[in-house]
mmCIF file of C-alpha atoms in Angstrom:
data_model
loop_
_atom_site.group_PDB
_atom_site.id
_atom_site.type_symbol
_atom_site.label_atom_id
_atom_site.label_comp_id
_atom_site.label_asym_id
_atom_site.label_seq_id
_atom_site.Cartn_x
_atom_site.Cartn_y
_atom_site.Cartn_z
ATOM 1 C CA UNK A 1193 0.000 0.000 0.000
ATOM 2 C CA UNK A 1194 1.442 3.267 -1.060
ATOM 3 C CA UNK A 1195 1.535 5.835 1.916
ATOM 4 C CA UNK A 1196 1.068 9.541 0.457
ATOM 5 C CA UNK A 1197 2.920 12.051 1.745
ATOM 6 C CA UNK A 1198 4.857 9.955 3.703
ATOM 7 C CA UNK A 1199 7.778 12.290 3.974
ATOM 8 C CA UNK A 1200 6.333 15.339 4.317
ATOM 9 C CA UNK A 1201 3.850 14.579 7.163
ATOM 10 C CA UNK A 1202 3.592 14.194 11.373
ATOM 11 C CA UNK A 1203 0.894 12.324 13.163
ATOM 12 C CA UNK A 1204 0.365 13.642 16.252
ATOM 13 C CA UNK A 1205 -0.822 11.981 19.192
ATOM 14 C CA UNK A 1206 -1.422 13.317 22.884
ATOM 15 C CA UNK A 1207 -1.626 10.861 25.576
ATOM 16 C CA UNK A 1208 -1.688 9.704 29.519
ATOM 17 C CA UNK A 1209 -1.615 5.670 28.190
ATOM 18 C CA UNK A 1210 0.165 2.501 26.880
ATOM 19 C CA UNK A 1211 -0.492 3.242 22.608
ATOM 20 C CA UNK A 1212 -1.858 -0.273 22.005
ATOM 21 C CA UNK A 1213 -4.138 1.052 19.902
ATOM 22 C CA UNK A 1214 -1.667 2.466 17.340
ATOM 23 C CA UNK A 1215 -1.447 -1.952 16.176
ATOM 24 C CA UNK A 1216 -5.121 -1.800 14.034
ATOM 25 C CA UNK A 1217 -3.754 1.675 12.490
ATOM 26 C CA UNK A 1218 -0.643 0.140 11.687
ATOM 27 C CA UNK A 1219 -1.123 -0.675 7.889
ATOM 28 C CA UNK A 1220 -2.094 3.239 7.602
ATOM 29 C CA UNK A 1221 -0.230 4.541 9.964
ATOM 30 C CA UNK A 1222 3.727 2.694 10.011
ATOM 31 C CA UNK A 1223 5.026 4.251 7.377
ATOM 32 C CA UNK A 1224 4.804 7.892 8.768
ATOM 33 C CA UNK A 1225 6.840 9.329 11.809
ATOM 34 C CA UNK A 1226 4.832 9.870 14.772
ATOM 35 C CA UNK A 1227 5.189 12.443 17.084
ATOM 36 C CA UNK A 1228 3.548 11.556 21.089
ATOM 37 C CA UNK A 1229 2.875 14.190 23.462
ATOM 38 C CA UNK A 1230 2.573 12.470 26.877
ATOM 39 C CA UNK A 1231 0.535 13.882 29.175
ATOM 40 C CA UNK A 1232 0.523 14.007 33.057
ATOM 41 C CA UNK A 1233 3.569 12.174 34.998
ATOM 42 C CA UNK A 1234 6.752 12.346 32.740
ATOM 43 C CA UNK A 1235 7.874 9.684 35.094
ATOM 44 C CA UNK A 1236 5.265 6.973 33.540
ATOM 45 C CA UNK A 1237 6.762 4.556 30.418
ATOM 46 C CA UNK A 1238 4.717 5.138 28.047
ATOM 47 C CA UNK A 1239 4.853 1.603 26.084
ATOM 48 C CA UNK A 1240 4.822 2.270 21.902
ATOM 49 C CA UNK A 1241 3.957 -0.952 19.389
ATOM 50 C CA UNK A 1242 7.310 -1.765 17.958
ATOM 51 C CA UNK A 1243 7.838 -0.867 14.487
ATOM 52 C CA UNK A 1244 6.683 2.478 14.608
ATOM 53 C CA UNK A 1245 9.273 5.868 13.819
ATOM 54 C CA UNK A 1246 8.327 8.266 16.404
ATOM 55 C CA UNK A 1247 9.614 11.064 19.310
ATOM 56 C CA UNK A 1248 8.011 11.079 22.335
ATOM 57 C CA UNK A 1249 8.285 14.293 23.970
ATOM 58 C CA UNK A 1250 6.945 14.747 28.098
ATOM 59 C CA UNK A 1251 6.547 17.672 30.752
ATOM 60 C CA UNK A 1252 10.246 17.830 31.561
ATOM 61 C CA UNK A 1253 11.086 17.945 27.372
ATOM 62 C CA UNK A 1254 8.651 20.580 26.908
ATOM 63 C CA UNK A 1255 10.183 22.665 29.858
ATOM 64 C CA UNK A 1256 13.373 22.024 28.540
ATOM 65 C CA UNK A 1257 12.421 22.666 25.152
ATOM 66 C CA UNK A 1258 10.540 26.143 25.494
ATOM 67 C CA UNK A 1259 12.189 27.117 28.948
ATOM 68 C CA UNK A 1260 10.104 30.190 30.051
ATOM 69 C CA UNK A 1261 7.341 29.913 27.981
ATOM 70 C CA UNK A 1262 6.740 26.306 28.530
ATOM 71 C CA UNK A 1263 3.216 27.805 30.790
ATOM 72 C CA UNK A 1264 1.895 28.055 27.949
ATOM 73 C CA UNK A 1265 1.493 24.792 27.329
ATOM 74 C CA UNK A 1266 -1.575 22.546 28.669
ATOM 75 C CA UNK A 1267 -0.662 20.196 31.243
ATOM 76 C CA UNK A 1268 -3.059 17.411 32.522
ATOM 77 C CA UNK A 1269 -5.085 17.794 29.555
ATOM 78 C CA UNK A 1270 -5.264 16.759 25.805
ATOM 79 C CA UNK A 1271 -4.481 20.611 24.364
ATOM 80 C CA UNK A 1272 -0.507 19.675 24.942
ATOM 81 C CA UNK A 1273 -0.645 18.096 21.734
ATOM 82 C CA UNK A 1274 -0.072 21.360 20.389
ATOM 83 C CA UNK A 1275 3.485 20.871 21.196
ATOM 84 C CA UNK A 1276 3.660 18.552 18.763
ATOM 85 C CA UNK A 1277 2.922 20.855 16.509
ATOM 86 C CA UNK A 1278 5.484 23.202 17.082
ATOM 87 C CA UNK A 1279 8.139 20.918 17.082
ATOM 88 C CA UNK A 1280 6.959 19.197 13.470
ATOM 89 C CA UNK A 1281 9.467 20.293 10.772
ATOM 90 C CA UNK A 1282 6.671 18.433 7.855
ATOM 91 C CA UNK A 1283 4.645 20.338 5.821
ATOM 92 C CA UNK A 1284 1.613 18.757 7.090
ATOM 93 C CA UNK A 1285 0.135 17.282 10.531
ATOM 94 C CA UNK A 1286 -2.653 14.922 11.178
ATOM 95 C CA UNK A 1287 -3.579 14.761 14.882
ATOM 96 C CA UNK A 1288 -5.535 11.620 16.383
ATOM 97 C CA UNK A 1289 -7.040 10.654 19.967
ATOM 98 C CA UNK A 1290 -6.014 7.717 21.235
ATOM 99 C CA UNK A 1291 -9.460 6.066 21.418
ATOM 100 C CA UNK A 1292 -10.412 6.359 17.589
ATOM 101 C CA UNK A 1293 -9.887 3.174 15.657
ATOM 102 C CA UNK A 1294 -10.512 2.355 12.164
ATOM 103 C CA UNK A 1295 -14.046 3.016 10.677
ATOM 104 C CA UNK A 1296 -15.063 0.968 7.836
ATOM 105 C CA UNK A 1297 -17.249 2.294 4.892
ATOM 106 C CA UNK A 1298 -20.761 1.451 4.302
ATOM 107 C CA UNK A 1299 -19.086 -1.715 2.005
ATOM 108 C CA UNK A 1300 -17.308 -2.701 5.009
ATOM 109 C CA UNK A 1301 -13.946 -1.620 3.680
ATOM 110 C CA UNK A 1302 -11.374 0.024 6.185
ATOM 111 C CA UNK A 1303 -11.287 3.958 5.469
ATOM 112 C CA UNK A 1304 -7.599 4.790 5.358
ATOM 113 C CA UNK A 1305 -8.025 8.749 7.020
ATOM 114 C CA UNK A 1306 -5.082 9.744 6.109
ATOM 115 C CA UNK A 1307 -5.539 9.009 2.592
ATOM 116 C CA UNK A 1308 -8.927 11.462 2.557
ATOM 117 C CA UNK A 1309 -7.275 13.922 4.948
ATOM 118 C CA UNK A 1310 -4.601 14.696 1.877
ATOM 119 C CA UNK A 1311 -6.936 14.669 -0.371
ATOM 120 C CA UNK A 1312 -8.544 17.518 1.313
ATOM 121 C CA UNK A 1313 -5.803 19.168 1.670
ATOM 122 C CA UNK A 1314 -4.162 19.040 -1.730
ATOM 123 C CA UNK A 1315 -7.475 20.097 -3.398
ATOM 124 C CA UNK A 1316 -8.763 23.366 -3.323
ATOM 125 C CA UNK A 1317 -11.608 24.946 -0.620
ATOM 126 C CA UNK A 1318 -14.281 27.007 -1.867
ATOM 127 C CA UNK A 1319 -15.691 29.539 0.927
ATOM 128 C CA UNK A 1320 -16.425 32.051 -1.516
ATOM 129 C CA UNK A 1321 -19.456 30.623 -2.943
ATOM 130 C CA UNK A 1322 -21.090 27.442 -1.543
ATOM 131 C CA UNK A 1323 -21.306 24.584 -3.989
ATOM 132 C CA UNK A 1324 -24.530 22.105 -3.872
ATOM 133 C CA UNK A 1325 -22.770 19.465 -5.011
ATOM 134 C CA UNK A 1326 -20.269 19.688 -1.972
ATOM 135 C CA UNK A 1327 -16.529 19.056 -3.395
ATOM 136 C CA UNK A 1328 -16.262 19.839 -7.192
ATOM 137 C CA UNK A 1329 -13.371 18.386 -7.041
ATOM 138 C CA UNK A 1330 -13.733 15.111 -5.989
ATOM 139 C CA UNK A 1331 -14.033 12.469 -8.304
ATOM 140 C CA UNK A 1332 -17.668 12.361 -10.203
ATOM 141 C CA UNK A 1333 -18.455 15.628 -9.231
ATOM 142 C CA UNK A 1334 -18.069 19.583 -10.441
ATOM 143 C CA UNK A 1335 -19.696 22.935 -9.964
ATOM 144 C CA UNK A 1336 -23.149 23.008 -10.150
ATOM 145 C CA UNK A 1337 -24.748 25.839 -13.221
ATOM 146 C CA UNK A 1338 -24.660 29.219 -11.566
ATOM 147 C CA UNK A 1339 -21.273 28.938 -10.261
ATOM 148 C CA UNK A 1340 -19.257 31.838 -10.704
ATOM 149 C CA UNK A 1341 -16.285 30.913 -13.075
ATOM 150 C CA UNK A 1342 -14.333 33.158 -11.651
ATOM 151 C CA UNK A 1343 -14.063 31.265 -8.239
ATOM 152 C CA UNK A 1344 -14.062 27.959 -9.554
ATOM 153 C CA UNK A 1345 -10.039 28.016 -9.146
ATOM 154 C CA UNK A 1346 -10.869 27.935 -5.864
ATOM 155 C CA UNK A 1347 -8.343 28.985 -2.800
ATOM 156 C CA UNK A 1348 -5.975 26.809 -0.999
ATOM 157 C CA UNK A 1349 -6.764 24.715 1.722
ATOM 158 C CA UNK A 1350 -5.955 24.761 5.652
ATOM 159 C CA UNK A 1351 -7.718 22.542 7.165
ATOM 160 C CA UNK A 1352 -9.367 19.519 7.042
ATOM 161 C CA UNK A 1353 -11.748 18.493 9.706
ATOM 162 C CA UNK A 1354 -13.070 14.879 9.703
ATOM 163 C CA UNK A 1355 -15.767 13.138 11.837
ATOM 164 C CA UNK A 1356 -16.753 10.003 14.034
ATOM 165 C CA UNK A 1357 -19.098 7.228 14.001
ATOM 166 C CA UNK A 1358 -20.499 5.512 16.967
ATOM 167 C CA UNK A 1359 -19.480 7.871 20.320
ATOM 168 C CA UNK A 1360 -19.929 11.581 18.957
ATOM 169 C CA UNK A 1361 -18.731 14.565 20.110
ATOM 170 C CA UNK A 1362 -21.356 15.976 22.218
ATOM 171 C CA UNK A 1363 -21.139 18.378 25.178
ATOM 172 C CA UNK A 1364 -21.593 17.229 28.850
ATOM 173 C CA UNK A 1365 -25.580 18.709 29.158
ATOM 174 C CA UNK A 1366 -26.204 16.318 25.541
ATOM 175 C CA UNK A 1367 -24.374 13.444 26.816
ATOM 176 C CA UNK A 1368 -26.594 13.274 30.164
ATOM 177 C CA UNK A 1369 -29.764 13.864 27.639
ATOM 178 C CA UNK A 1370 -28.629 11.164 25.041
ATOM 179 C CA UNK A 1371 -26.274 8.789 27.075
ATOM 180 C CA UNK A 1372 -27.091 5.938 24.436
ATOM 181 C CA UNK A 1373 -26.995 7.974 21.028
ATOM 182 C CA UNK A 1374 -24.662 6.601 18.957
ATOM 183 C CA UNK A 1375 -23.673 8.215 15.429
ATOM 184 C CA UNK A 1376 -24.356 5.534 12.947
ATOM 185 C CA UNK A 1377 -24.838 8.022 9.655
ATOM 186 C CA UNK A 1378 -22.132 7.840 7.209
ATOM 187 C CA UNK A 1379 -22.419 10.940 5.255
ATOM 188 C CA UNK A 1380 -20.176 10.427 1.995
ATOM 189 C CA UNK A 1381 -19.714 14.226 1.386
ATOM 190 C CA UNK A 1382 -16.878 16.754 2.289
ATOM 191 C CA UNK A 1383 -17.554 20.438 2.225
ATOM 192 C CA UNK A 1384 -15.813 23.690 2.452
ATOM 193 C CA UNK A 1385 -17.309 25.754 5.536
ATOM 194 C CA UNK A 1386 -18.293 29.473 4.080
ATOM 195 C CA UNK A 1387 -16.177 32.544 4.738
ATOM 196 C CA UNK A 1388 -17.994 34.188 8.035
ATOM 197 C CA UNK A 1389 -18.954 31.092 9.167
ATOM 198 C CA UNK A 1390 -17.420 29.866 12.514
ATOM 199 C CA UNK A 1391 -17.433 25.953 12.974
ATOM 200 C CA UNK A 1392 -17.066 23.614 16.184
ATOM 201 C CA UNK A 1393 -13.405 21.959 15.660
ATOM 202 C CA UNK A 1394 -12.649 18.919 17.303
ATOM 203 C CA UNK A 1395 -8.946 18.003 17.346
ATOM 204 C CA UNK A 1396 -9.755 13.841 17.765
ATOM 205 C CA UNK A 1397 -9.459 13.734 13.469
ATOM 206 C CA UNK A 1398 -8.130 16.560 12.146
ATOM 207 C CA UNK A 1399 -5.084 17.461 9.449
ATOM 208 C CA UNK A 1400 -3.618 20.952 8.543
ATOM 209 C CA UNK A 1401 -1.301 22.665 6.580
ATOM 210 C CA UNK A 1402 1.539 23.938 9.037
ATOM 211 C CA UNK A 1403 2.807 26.418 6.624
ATOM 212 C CA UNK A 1404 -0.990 27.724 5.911
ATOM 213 C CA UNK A 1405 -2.222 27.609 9.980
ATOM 214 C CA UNK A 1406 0.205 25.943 11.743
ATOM 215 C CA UNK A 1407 1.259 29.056 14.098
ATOM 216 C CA UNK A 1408 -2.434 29.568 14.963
ATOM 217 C CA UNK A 1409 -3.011 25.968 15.980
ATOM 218 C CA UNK A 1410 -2.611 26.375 19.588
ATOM 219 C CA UNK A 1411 -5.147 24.414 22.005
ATOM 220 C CA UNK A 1412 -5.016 27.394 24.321
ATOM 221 C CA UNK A 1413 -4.721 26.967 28.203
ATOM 222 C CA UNK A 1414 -6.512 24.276 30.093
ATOM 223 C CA UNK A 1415 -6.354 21.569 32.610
ATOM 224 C CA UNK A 1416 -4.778 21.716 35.432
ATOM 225 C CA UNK A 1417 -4.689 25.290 36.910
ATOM 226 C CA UNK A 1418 -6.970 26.246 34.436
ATOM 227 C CA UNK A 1419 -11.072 27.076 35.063
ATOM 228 C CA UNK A 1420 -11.935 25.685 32.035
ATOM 229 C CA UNK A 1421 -11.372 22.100 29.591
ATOM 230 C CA UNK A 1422 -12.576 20.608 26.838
ATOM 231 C CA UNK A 1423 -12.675 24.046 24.444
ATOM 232 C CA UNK A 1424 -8.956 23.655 23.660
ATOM 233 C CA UNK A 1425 -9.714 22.363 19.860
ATOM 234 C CA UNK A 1426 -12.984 24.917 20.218
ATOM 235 C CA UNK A 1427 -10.719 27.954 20.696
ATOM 236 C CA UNK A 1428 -7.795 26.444 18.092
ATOM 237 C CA UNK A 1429 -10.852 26.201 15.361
ATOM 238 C CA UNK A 1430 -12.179 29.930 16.297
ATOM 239 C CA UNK A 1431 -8.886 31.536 15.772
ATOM 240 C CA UNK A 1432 -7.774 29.377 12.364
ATOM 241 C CA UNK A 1433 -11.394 30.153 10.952
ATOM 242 C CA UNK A 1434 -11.112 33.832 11.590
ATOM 243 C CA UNK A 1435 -7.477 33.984 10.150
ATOM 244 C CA UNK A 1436 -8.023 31.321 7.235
ATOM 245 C CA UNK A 1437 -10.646 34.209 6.159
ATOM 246 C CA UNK A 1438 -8.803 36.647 6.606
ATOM 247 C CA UNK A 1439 -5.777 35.111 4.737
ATOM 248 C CA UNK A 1440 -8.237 33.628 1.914
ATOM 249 C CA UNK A 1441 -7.592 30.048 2.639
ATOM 250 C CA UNK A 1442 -10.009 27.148 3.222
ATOM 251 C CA UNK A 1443 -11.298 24.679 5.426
ATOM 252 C CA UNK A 1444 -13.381 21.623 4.877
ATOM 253 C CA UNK A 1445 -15.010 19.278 7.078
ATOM 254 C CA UNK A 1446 -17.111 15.952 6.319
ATOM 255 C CA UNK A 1447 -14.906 12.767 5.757
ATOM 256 C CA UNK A 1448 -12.663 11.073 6.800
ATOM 257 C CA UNK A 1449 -14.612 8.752 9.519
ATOM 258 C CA UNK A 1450 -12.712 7.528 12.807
ATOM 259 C CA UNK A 1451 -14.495 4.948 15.173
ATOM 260 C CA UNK A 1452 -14.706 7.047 18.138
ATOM 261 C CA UNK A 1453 -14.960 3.819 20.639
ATOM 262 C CA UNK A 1454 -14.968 5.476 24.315
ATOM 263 C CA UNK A 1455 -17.445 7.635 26.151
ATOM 264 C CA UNK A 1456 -16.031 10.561 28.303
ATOM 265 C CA UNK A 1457 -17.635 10.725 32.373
ATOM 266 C CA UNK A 1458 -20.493 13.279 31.527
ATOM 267 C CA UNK A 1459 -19.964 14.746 34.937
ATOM 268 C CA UNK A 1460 -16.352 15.114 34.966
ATOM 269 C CA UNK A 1461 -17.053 16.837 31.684
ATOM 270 C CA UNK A 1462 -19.784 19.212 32.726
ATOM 271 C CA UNK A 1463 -17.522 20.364 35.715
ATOM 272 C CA UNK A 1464 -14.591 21.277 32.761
ATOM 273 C CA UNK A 1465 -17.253 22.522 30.457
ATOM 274 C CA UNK A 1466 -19.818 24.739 32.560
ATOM 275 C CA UNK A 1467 -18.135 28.398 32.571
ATOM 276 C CA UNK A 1468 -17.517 27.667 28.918
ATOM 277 C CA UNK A 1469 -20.801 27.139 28.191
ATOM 278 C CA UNK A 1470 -21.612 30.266 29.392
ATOM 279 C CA UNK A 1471 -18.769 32.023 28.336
ATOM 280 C CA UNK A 1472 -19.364 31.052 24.335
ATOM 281 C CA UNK A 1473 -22.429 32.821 23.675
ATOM 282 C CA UNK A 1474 -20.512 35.930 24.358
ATOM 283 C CA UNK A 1475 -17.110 34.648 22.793
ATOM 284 C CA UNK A 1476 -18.147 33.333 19.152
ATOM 285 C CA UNK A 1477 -20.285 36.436 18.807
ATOM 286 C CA UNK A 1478 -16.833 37.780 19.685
ATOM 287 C CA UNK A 1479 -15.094 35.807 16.929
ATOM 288 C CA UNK A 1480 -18.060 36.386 13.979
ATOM 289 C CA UNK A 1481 -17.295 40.143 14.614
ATOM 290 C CA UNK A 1482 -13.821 40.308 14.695
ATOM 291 C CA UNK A 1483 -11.645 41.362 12.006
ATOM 292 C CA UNK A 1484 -8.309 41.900 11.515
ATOM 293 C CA UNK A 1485 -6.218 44.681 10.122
ATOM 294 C CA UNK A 1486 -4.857 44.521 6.511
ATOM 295 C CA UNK A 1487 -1.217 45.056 7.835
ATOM 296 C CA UNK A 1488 -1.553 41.470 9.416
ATOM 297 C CA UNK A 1489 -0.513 39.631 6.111
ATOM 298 C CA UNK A 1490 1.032 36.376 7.724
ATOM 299 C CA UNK A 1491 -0.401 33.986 10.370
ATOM 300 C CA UNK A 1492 2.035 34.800 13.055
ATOM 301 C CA UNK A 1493 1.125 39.031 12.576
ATOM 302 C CA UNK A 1494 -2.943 37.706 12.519
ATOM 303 C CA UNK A 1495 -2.427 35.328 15.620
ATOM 304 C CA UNK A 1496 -0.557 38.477 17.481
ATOM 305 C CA UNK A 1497 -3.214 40.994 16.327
ATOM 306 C CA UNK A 1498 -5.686 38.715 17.796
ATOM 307 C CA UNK A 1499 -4.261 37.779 21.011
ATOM 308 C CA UNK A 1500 -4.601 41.675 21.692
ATOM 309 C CA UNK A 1501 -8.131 41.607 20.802
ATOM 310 C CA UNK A 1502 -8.916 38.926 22.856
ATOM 311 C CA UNK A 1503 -6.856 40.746 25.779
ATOM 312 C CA UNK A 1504 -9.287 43.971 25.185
ATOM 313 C CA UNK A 1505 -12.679 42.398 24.077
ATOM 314 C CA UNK A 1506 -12.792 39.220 26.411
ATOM 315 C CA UNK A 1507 -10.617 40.036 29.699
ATOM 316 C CA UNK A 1508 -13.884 41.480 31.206
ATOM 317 C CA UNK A 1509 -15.791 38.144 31.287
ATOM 318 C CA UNK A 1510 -12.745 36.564 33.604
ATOM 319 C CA UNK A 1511 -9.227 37.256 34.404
ATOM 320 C CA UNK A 1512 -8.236 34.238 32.644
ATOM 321 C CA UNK A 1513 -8.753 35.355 28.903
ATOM 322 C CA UNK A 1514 -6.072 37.982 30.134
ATOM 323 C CA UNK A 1515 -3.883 34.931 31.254
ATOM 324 C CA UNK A 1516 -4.780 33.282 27.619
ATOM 325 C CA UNK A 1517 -3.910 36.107 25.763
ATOM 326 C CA UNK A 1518 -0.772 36.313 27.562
ATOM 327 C CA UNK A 1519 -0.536 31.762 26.475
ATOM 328 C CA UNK A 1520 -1.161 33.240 23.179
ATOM 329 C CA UNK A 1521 1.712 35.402 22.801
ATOM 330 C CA UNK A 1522 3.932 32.946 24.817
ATOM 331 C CA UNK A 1523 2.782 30.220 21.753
ATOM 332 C CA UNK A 1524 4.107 32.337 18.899
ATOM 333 C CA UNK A 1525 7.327 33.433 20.664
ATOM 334 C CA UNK A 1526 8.050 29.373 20.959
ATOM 335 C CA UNK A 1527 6.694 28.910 17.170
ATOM 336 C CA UNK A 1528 9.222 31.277 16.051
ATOM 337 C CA UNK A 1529 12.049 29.719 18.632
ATOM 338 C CA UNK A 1530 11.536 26.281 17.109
ATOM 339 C CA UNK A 1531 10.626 27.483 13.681
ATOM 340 C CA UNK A 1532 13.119 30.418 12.492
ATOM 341 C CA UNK A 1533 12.498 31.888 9.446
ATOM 342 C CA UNK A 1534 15.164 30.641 6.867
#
């Protein structure tokens, strides 16, 4: 089986366990390097399935690594894989929880993800003008009459955001509601989300272009210390959305499927969750209205730009979107540590 991209992409995988799950994505998955953030006691062996090229990194490497800005960081939560990030020298990264196995198709074939997540990525987005027909690009499909020929060239793409079947992604109050709803629609269709349009990111399947995104693609501050958890791929996909726009670059969501296989505590995730739920109906109105000077013409000038908005528009909900914009800062000055421009 050929493995595209092979050289010129990172998997990325947080985790607090033995990787035993990493053996039924091995035929997708072994010919790429892996890069494991390991959360919680740097002390703990992490055991990794032999055969696999990878760099595990811990609390003591990232303190090492980034020295004073190393706060910045999540710890005791799955937002460190952001390090991972950072310290990537591929083009591209695909980022995967460690209890999402291999979904099969409705033909009961095994959906290689990281085959579809480069697909996504090497074709164009289109969040100028929304197509009915979904991708025009994919295979067996085009632009529908009525689309503009002058956007049908399309804009590059940043992201690509896939889904899950069986356990979805739900929020603590919709787990408790729905404790048996299981996700068992396979929607063969991948779209580009429209320019304006904010979008709930979930960082268990998702690939990007570092060199489109990358320095925005930080999981902001939670866990331990924190008042707040499980918005760290939440606030990652509000900033990218609002800079991919702003840059005139994509981002798609749809396939690939993962086989999400474990439920998180509801309750443990309501007491993480329950200032944010509050706090996002005032921060994505926050985000839809934002917008960015035209002097900010590169991600790193957008994601500074932004970290001072946040500072002046959100610091009077809580002290800690002070403390976050500070994290954000902190973030870029460690992008451009471990990625100098040439």
């Amino acid at each position: 089986m050929s493995a595209p991209l092979a050289d010129q992409l990172d998997i990325v995988i947080p985790t607090i366990r033995n990787l035993d799950f990493l053996e039924e994505w091995r035929p997708f998955f072994q010919p790429y390097h892996l890069i494991i953030v390991q959360d919680g006691d740097p002390t703990k062996k992490i055991h990794v399935p032999e055969g696999f090229d990878y760099e595990l990194y811990n609390r003591n490497d990232i303190e090492r690594i980034l020295g004073d800005k190393a706060w910045a960081i999540s710890f005791k939560d799955s937002a460190c894989r952001c390090f991972g990030f950072m310290v990537s020298k591929k083009r591209y990264i695909y980022t995967i929880d460690d209890d999402c196995f291999v979904a099969k198709d409705p033909s009961g074939k095994p959906i290689n993800v990281l085959e579809q997540h480069i697909k996504n990525l090497l074709t164009p987005s289109t969040p100028f003008f929304f197509n009915t027909l979904y991708d025009p690009y994919r295979e067996g499909a085009d632009f529908v009459r009525g689309y503009p020929f002058s956007l049908r060239e399309g804009v590059p793409t940043a992201t690509s955001h896939g889904l899950w079947l069986n356990i979805p992604d739900y929020d603590a109050p919709t787990q408790m509601v729905k404790p048996k709803e299981r996700n068992q629609r396979f929607v063969d269709a991948v779209m580009t989300i429209p320019k304006g349009t904010l979008y709930p990111m979930c960082g268990m399947n998702l690939a990007f272009d570092r060199e489109l995104i990358g320095a925005a693609m930080y999981f902001g501050l939670m866990g331990e210390g924190q008042p707040i958890g499980r918005y760290d791929d939440m606030w990652a996909g509000w900033c990218t959305k609002v800079i991919c726009d702003h840059l005139g670059v994509g981002c798609k969501t749809g396939l690939p499927y993962v086989w999400h296989s474990k439920a998180s505590n509801p309750f443990v995730n309501l007491r993480k969750e329950y200032k944010g739920i509050f706090w996002q109906e005032e921060i994505i109105p926050f985000f839809q209205n934002m917008t960015l000077s035209k002097s900010s013409t590169n991600v790193e000038e957008c994601y500074l730009e932004m970290a001072e908005l946040v500072r002046k528009g959100l610091g009077h909900i809580d002290p800690y979107f002070t403390k976050l914009a500070d994290g954000m800062v902190a973030w870029i000055e460690g992008w451009r540590l471990l990625n100098p421009k040439a």
